[in-house]
mmCIF file of C-alpha atoms in Angstrom:
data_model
loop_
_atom_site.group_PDB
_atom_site.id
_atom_site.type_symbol
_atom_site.label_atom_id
_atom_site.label_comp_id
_atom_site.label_asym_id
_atom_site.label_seq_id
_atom_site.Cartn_x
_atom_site.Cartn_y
_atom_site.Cartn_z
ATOM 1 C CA UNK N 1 19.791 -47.692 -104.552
ATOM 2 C CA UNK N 2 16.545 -49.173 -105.541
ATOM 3 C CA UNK N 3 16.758 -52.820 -103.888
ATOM 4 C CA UNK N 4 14.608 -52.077 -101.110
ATOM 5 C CA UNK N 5 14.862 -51.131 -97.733
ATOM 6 C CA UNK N 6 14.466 -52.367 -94.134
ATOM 7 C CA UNK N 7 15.467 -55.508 -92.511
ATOM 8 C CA UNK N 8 13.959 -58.069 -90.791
ATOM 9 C CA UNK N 9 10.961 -55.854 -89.996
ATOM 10 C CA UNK N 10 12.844 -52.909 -89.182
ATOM 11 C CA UNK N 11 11.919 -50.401 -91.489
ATOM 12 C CA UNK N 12 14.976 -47.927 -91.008
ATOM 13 C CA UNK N 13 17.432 -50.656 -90.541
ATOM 14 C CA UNK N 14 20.577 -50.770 -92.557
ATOM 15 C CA UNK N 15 21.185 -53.541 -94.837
ATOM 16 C CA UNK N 16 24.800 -54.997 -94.643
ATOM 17 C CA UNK N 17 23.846 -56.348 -98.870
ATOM 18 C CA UNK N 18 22.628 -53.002 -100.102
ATOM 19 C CA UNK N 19 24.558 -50.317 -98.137
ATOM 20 C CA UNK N 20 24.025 -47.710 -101.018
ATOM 21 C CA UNK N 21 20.390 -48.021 -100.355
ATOM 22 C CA UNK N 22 20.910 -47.995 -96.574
ATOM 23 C CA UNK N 23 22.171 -44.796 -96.771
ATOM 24 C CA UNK N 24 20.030 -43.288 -99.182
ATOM 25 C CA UNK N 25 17.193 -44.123 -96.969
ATOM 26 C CA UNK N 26 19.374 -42.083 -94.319
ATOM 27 C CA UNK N 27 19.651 -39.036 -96.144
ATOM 28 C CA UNK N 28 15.942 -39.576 -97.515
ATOM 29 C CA UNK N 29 14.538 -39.112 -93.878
ATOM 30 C CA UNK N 30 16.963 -36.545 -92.471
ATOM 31 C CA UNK N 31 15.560 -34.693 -95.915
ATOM 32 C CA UNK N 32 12.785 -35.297 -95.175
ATOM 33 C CA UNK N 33 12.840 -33.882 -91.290
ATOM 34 C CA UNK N 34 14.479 -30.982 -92.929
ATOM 35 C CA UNK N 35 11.992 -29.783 -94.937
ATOM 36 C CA UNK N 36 9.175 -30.142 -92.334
ATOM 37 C CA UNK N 37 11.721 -28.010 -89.909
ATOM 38 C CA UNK N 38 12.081 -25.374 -92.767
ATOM 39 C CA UNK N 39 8.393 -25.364 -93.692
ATOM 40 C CA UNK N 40 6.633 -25.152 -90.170
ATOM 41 C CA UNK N 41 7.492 -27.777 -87.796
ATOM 42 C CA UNK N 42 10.428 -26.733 -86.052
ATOM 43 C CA UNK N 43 9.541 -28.529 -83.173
ATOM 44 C CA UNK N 44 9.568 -32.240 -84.478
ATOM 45 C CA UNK N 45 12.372 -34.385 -83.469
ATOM 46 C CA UNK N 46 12.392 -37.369 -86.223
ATOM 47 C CA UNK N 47 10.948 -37.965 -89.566
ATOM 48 C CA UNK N 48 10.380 -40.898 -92.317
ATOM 49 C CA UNK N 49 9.738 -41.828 -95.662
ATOM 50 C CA UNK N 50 7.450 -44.593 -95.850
ATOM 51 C CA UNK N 51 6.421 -46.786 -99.091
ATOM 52 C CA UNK N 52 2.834 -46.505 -98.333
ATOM 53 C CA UNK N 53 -0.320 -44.350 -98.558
ATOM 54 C CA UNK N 54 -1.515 -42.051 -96.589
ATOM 55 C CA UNK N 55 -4.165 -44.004 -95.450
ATOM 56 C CA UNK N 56 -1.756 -47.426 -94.985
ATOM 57 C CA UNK N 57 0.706 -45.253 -92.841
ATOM 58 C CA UNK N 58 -2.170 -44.469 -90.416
ATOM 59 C CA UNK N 59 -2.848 -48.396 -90.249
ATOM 60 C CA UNK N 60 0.705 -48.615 -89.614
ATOM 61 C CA UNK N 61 0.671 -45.798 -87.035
ATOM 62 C CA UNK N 62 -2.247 -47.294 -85.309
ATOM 63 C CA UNK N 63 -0.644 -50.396 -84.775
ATOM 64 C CA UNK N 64 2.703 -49.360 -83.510
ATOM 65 C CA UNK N 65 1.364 -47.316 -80.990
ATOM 66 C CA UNK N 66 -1.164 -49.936 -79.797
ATOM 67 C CA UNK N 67 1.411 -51.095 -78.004
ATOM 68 C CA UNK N 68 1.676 -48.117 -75.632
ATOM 69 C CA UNK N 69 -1.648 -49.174 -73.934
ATOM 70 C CA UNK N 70 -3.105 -52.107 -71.575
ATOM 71 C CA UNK N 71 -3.138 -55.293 -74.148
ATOM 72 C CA UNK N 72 -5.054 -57.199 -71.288
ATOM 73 C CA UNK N 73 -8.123 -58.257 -73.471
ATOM 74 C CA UNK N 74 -10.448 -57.399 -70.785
ATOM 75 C CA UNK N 75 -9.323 -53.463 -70.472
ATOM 76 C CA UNK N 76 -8.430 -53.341 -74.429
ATOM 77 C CA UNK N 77 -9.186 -50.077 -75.377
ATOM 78 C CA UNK N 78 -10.443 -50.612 -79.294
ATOM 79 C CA UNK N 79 -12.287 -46.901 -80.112
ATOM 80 C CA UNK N 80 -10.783 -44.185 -81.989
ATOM 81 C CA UNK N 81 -12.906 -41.109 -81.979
ATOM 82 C CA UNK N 82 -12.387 -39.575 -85.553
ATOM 83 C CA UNK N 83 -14.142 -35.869 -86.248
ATOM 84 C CA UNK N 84 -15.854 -36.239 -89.731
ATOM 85 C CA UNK N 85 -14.090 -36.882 -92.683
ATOM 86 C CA UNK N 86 -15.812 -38.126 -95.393
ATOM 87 C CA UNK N 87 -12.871 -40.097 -97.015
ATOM 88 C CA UNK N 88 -12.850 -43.752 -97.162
ATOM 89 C CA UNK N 89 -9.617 -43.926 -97.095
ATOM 90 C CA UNK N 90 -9.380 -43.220 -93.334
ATOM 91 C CA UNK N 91 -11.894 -45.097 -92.283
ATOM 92 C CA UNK N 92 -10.981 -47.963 -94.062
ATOM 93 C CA UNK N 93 -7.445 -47.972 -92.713
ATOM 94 C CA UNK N 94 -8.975 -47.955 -88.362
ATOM 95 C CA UNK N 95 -10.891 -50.731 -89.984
ATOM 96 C CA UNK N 96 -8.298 -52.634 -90.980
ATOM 97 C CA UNK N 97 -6.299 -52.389 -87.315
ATOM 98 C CA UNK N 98 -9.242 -54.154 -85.574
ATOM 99 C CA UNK N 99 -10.149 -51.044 -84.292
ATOM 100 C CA UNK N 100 -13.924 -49.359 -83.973
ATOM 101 C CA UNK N 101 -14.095 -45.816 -85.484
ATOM 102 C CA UNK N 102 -16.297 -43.652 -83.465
ATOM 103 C CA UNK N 103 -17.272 -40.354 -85.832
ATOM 104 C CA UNK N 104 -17.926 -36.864 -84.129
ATOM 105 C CA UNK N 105 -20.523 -35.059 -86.886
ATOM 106 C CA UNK N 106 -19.815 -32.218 -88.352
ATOM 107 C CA UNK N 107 -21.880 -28.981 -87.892
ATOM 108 C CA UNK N 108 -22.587 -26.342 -90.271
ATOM 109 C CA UNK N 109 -21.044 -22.802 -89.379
ATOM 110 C CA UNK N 110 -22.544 -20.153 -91.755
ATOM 111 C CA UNK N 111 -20.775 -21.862 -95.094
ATOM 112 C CA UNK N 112 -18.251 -24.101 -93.220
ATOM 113 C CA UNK N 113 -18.608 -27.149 -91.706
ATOM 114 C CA UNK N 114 -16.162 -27.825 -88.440
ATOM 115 C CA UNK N 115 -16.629 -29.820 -85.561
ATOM 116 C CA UNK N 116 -16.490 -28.286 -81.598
ATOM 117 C CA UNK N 117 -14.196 -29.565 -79.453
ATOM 118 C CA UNK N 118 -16.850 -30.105 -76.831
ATOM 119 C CA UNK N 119 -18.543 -32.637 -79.105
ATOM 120 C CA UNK N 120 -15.595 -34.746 -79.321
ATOM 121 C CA UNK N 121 -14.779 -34.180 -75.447
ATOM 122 C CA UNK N 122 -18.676 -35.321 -74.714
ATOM 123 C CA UNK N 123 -18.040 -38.805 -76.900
ATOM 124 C CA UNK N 124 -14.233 -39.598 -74.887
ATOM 125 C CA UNK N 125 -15.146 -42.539 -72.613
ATOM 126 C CA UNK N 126 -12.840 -45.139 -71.734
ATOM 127 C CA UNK N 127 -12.784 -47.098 -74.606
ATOM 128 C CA UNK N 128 -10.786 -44.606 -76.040
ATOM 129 C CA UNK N 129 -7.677 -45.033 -77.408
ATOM 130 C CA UNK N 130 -6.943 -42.770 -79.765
ATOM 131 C CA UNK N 131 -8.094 -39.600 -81.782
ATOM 132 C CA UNK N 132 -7.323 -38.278 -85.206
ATOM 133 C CA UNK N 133 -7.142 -35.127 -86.620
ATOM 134 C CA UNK N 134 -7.029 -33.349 -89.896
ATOM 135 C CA UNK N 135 -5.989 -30.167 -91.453
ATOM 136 C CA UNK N 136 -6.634 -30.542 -95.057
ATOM 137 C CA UNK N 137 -9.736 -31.693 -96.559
ATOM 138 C CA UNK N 138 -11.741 -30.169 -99.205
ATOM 139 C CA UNK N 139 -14.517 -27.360 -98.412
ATOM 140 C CA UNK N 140 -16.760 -26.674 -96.439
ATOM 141 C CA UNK N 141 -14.952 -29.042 -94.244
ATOM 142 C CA UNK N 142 -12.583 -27.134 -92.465
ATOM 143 C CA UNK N 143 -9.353 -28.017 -90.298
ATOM 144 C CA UNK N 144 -10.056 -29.330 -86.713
ATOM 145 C CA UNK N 145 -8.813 -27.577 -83.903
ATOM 146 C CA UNK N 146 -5.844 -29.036 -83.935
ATOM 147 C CA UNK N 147 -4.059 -26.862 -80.885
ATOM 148 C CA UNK N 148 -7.826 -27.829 -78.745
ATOM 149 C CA UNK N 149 -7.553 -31.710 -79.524
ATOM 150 C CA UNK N 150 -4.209 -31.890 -78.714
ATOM 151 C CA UNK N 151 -4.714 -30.701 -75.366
ATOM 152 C CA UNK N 152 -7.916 -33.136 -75.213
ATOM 153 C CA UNK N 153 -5.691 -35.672 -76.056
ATOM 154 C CA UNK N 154 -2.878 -34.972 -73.485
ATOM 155 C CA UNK N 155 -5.778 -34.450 -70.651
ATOM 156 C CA UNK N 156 -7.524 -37.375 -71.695
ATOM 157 C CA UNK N 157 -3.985 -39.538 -72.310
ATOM 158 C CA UNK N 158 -5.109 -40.942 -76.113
ATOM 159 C CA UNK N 159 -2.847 -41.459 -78.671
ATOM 160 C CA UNK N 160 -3.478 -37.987 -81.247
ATOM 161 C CA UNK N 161 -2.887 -38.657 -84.772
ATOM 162 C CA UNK N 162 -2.759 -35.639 -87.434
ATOM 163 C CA UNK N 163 -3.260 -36.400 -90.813
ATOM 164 C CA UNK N 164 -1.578 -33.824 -92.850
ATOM 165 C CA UNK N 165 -2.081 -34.876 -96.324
ATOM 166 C CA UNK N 166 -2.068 -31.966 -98.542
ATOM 167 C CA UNK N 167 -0.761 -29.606 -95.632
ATOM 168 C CA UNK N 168 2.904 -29.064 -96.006
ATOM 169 C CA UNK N 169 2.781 -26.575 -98.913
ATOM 170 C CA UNK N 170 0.907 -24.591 -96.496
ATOM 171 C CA UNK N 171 2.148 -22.048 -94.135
ATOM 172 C CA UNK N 172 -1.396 -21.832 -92.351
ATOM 173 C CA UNK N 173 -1.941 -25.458 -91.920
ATOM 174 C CA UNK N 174 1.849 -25.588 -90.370
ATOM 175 C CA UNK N 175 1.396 -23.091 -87.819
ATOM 176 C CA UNK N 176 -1.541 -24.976 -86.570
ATOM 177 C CA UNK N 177 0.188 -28.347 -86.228
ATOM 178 C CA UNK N 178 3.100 -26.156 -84.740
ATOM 179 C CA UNK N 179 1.091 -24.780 -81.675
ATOM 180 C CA UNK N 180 -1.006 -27.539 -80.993
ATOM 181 C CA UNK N 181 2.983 -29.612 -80.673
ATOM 182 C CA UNK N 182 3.728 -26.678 -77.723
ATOM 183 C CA UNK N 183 0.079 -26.774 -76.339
ATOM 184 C CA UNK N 184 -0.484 -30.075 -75.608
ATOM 185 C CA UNK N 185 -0.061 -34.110 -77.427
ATOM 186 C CA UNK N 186 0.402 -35.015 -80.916
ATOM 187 C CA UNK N 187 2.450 -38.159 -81.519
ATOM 188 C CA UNK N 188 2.301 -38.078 -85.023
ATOM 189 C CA UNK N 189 1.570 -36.180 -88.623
ATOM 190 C CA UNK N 190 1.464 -37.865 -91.466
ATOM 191 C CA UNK N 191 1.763 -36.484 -94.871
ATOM 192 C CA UNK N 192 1.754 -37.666 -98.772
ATOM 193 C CA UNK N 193 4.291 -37.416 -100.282
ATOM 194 C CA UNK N 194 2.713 -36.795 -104.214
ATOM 195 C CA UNK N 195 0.440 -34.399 -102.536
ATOM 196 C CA UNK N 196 3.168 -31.982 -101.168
ATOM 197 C CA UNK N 197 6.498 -32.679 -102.565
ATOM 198 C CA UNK N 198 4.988 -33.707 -106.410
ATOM 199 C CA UNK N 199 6.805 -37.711 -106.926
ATOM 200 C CA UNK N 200 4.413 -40.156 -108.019
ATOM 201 C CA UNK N 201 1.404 -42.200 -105.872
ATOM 202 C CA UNK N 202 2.509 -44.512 -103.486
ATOM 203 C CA UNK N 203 4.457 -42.844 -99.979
ATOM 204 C CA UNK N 204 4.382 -40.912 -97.185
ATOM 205 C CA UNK N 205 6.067 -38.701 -94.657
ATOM 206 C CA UNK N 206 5.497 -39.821 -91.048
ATOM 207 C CA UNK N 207 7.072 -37.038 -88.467
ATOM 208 C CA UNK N 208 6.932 -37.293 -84.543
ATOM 209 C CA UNK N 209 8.003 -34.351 -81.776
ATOM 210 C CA UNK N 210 9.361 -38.266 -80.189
ATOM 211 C CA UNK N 211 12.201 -40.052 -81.920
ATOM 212 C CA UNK N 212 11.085 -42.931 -79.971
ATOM 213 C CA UNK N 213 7.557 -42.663 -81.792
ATOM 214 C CA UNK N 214 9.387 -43.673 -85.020
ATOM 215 C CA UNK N 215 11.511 -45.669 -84.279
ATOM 216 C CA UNK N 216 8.340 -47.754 -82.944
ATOM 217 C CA UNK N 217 6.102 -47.035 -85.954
ATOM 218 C CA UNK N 218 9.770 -48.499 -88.473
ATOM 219 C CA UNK N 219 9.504 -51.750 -86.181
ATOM 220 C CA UNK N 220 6.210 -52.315 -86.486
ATOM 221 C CA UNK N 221 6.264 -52.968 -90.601
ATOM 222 C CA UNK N 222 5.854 -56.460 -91.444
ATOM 223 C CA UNK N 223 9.099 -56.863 -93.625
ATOM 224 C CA UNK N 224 11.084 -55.314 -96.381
ATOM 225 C CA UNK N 225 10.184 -52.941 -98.815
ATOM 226 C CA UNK N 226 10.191 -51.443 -102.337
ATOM 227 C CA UNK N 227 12.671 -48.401 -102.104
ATOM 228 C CA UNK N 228 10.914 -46.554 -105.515
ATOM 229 C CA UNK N 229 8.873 -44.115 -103.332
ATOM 230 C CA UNK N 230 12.081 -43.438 -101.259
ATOM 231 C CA UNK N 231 14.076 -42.768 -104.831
ATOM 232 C CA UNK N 232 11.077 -40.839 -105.859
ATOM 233 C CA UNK N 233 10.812 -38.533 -102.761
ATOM 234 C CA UNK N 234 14.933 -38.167 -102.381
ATOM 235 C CA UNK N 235 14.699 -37.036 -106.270
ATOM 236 C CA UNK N 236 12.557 -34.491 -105.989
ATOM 237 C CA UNK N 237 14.119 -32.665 -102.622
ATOM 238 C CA UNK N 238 17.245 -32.957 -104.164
ATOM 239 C CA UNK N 239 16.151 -31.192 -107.580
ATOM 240 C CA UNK N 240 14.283 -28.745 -105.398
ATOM 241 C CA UNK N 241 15.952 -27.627 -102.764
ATOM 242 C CA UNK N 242 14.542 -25.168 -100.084
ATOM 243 C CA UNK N 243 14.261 -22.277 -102.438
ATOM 244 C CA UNK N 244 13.067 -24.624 -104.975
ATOM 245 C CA UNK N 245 10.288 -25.733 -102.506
ATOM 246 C CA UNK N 246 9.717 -22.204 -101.388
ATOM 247 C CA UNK N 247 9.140 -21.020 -104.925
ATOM 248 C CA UNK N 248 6.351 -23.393 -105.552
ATOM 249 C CA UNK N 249 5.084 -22.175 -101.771
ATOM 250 C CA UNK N 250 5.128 -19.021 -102.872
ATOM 251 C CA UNK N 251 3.372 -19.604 -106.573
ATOM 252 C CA UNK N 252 0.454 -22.138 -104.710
ATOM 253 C CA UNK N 253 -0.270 -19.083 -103.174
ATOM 254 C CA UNK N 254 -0.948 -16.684 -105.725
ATOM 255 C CA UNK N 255 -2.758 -19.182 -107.911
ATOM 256 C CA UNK N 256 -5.434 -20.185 -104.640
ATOM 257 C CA UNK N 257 -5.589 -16.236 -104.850
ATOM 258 C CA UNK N 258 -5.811 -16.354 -108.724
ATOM 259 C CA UNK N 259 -8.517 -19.364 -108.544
ATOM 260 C CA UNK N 260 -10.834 -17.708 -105.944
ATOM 261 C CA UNK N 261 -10.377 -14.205 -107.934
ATOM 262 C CA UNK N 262 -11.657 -15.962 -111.574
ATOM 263 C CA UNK N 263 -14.498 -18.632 -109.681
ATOM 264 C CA UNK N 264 -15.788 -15.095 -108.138
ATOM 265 C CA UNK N 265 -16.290 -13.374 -111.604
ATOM 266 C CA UNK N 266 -18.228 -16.697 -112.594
ATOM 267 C CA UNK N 267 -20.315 -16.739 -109.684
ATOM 268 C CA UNK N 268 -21.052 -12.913 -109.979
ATOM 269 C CA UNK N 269 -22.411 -14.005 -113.885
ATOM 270 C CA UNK N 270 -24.660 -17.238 -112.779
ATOM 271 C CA UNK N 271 -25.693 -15.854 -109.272
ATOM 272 C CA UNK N 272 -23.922 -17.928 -107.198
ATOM 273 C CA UNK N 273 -21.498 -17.367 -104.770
ATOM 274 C CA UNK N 274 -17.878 -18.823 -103.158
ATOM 275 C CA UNK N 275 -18.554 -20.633 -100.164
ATOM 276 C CA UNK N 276 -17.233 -18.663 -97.096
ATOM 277 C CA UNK N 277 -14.490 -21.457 -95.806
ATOM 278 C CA UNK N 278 -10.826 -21.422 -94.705
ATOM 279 C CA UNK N 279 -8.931 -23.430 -97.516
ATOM 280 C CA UNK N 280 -5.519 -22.856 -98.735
ATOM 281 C CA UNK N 281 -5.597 -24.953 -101.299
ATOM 282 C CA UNK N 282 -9.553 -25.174 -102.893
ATOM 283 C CA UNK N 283 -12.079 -22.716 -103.298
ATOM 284 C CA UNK N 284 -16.192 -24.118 -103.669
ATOM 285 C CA UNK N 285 -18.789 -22.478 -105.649
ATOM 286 C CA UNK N 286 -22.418 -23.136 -105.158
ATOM 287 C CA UNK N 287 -24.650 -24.551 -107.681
ATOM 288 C CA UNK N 288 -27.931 -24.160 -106.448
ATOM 289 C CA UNK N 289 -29.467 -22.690 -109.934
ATOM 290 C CA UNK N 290 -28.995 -26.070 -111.162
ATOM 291 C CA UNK N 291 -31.394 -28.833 -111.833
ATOM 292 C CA UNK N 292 -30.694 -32.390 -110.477
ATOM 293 C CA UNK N 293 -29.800 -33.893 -113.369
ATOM 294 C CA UNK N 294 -27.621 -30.360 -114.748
ATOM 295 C CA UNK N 295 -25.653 -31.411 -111.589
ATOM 296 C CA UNK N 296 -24.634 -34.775 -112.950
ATOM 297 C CA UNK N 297 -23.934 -33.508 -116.326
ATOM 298 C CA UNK N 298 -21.858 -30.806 -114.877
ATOM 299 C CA UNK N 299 -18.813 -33.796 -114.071
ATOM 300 C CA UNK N 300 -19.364 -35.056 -117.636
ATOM 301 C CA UNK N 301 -19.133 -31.968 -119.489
ATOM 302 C CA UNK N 302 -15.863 -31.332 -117.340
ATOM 303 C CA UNK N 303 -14.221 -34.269 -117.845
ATOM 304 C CA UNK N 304 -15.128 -34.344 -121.695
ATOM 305 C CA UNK N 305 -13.014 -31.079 -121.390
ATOM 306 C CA UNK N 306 -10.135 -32.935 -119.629
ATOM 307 C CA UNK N 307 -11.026 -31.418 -116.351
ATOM 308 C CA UNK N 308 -10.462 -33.982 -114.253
ATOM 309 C CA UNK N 309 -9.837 -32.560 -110.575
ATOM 310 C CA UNK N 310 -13.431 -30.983 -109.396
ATOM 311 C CA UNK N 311 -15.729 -32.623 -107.681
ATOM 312 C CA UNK N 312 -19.502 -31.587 -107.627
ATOM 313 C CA UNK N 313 -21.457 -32.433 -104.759
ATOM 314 C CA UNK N 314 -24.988 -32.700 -104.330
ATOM 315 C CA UNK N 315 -26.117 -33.335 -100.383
ATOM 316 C CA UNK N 316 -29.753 -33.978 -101.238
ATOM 317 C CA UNK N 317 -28.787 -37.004 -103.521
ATOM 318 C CA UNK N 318 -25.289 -38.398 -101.381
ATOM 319 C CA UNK N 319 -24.170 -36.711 -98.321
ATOM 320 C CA UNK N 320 -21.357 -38.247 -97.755
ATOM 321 C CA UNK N 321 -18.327 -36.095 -98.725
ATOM 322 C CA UNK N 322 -19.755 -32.660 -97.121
ATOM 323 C CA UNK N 323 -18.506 -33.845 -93.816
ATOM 324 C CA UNK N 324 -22.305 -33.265 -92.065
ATOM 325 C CA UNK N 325 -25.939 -33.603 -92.153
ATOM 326 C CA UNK N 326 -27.954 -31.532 -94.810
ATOM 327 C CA UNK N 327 -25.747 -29.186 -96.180
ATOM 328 C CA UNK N 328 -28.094 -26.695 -97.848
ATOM 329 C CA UNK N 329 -26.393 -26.184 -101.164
ATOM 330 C CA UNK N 330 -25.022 -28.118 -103.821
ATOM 331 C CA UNK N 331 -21.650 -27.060 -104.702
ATOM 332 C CA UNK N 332 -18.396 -27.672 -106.976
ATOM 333 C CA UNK N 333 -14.743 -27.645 -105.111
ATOM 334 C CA UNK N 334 -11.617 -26.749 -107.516
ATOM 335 C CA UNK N 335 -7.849 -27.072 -106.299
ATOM 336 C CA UNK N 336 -4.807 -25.338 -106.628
ATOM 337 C CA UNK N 337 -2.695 -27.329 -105.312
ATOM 338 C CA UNK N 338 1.554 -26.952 -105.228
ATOM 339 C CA UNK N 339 3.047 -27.807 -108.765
ATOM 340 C CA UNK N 340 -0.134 -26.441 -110.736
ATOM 341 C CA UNK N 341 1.124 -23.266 -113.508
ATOM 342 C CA UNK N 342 -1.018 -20.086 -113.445
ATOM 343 C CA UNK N 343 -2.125 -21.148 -116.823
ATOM 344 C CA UNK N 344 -3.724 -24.527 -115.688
ATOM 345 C CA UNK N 345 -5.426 -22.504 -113.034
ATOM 346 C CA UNK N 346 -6.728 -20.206 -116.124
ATOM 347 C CA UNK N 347 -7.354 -22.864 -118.436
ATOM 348 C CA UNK N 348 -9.460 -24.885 -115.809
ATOM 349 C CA UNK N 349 -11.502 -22.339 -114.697
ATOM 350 C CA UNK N 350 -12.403 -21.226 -118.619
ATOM 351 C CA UNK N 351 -12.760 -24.718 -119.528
ATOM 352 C CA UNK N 352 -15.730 -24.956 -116.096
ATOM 353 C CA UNK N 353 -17.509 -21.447 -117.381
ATOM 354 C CA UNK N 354 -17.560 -23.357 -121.114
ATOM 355 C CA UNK N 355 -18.957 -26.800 -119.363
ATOM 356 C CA UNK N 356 -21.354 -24.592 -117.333
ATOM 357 C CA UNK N 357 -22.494 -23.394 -120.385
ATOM 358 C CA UNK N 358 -23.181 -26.231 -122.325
ATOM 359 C CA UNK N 359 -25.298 -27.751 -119.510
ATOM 360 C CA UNK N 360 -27.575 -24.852 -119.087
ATOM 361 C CA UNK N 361 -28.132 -23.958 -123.132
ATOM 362 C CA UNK N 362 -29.095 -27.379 -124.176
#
C-alpha cells in the first residue's frame, strides 16, 4: 500500500507493480468525494487526495488550469487577483507558478474585516486569469463572498479557486461553497487534510463540480509520489466513518460555543471585549489595555504554559496578518478546531487568564 502512487506523471494512474496501492488510492478519493457529498458539497462531481500542502496544491491547481487559456506569449494572461489574506503560504505558492498576485485590501466592517465584491470587480482587467477565494481564515478576516465571486468569475470567464482549508468541519462554510457551485463558477476547493479530517501534515483534498478539472490537475504533477498522506487520510475515514465524522462536527460546535462563552467572562473581568466576526472555528479578544511590550510577553507567558495555538496581533507594530490597513485594536485569536476535547478548550482558556495575569502583576 505505501509504495507510492501515480505513473508517469499521472497522478491517479494505476500502477501495473503496485496494484494494492492503485486501488487504495481509488477508494482513498471516492472517500474522499464522499465525505465532501455528506458534509456540504453535494454538488461536486470528482475528488482527490493529494501528497501536498495546501498551499503546493494551489501551485499545482494553478498550473493545470493554465492550460485552459491563450498560451500565445503576447496575450498571456499572468494576474491572479487574490482578496487579502495575510498568509504566506498563498502568496508564495502564485509566486512560484510565474504568476503576478494582484491583492484586493481588506476593509474594516465594525469588528470584521471583508472585502466588497465591487473592489475586486473594479481591479478585473484583462490580464486576468484567475481569482481565489477563501472561507476560513482567522478573525477579523472573514469569508469572501464566495456565491458573489463566483458569479464574477463566470461573467468575467477567470479561473475561481476556493481555498477551503479549515472549512469542511463546518456546516456554514459548506453551504457557502455549495451556493456559490449553483450560482455561478468555481473550478476548484481545496482543503487540508490535517486541518479537517485530523492525519498528520503533509496532504490535501482537491474537489471539482468538473471531473475533467481533475483529471487535468492529476496530469499536471511532475511524477510519482509518496503514498503516506494517502494511507494517512484513508486511515482516518475508515476509523471514522460518517457518524464518526459527524460526532466530532457536532462536538467542534459546542466547544467554538464553549470557547466564546469562557473568552467572554475574561473579557467582562479585564474590560475587553470579543471581536464581533463570523468564525466557526476561532473567537478574538481585544487587548487594547495592554502595553506594547505586555503584548509581546503575552505569547511568551502562553507558550511557557504550553499554549501553543494563539496568536496575538498587534497592527501598530506588524500589520500583516489582520488582512487590512490600521486595524484599531490589538487582539489575541484562539481556535477550536475539530478533534480538540472540551477540556483542552477549558484548560487553554484558564491557562490564557493565568498568562494574562502574570503579565499585568509583574
Amino acid at each position: 500500500f505505501c509504495h507510492g502512487v501515480g505513473r508517469s506523471g499521472f497522478l491517479t494512474a494505476p500502477q501495473p507493480k503496485a496494484p494494492g496501492g492503485s486501488i487504495m488510492y481509488e477508494i482513498s478519493n471516492y472517500l474522499a468525494r464522499d465525505i465532501l457529498r455528506n458534509f456540504g458539497l453535494p454538488n461536486i462531481s470528482k475528488a482527490m487526495i493529494v501528497p501536498l500542502c495546501t498551499g503546493m496544491s494551489l501551485s499545482l491547481t494553478l498550473g493545470a488550469l493554465r492550460s485552459d487559456i491563450d498560451k500565445n506569449r503576447q496575450n498571456f494572461k499572468n494576474t491572479v487577483v487574490v482578496p487579502q489574506i495575510d498568509h504566506k503560504s498563498l502568496l508564495k505558492s502564485i509566486e512560484l507558478m510565474g504568476f503576478e498576485t494582484r491583492i484586493i485590501k481588506g476593509k474594516i466592517f465594525g469588528d470584521a474585516v471583508r472585502i466588497p465584491v465591487e473592489d475586486i470587480e473594479s481591479r478585473i482587467d484583462e490580464n486576468c486569469y484567475a481569482i481565489i477565494s477563501a472561507t476560513s481564515f482567522f478573525p477579523p478576516r472573514e469569508a469572501d463572498d464566495i456565491k458573489e465571486i463566483s458569479k464574477l468569475a463566470k461573467k468575467e470567464d477567470l479561473v475561481h479557486i476556493v481555498i477551503n482549508a479549515y472549512g469542511v468541519q463546518s456546516p456554514e462554510w459548506m453551504r457557502i461553497i455549495r451556493s456559490a457551485i449553483d450560482a455561478g463558477r468555481v473550478d476548484a476547493i481545496i482543503q487540508s487534510t490535517d486541518k479537517n479530517f485530523l492525519t498528520p501534515v503533509g496532504g490535501a483534498l482537491i474537489a471539482a463540480p468538473s471531473k475533467e478539472t481533475i483529471s487535468k490537475i492529476s496530469q499536471a504533477y511532475a511524477g510519482r509520489a509518496s503514498a503516506a498522506p494517502i494511507v494517512n487520510f484513508l486511515i482516518s475515514m475508515l476509523s471514522l466513518g460518517i457518524s464518526g465524522y459527524q460526532k466530532l462536527i457536532e462536538e467542534q460546535q459546542q466547544n467554538r460555543k464553549l470557547l466564546a462563552e469562557k473568552l467572554k467572562a475574561i473579557a467582562d473581568k479585564i474590560d475587553e471585549k470579543l471581536l464581533d466576526t463570523f468564525n466557526p472555528v476561532a473567537v478574538a479578544l481585544t487587548l487594547e489595555n495592554l502595553k506594547k511590550d505586555q503584548l509581546y510577553a503575552l505569547g511568551g507567558a502562553l507558550y511557557n504554559l504550553r499554549v501553543t495555538g494563539p496568536r496575538v496581533y498587534n497592527p501598530k507594530e506588524k500589520k500583516f496578518g489582520t488582512c487590512c490597513e490600521n486595524y484599531p485594536t490589538p487582539y489575541i485569536v484562539m481556535n477550536a478546531a475539530i478533534g480538540s476535547k472540551t477540556r483542552d478548550i477549558t484548560s487553554a482558556v484558564e491557562r490564557f487568564e493565568k498568562a494574562y495575569q502574570q503579565i499585568t502583576q509583574r
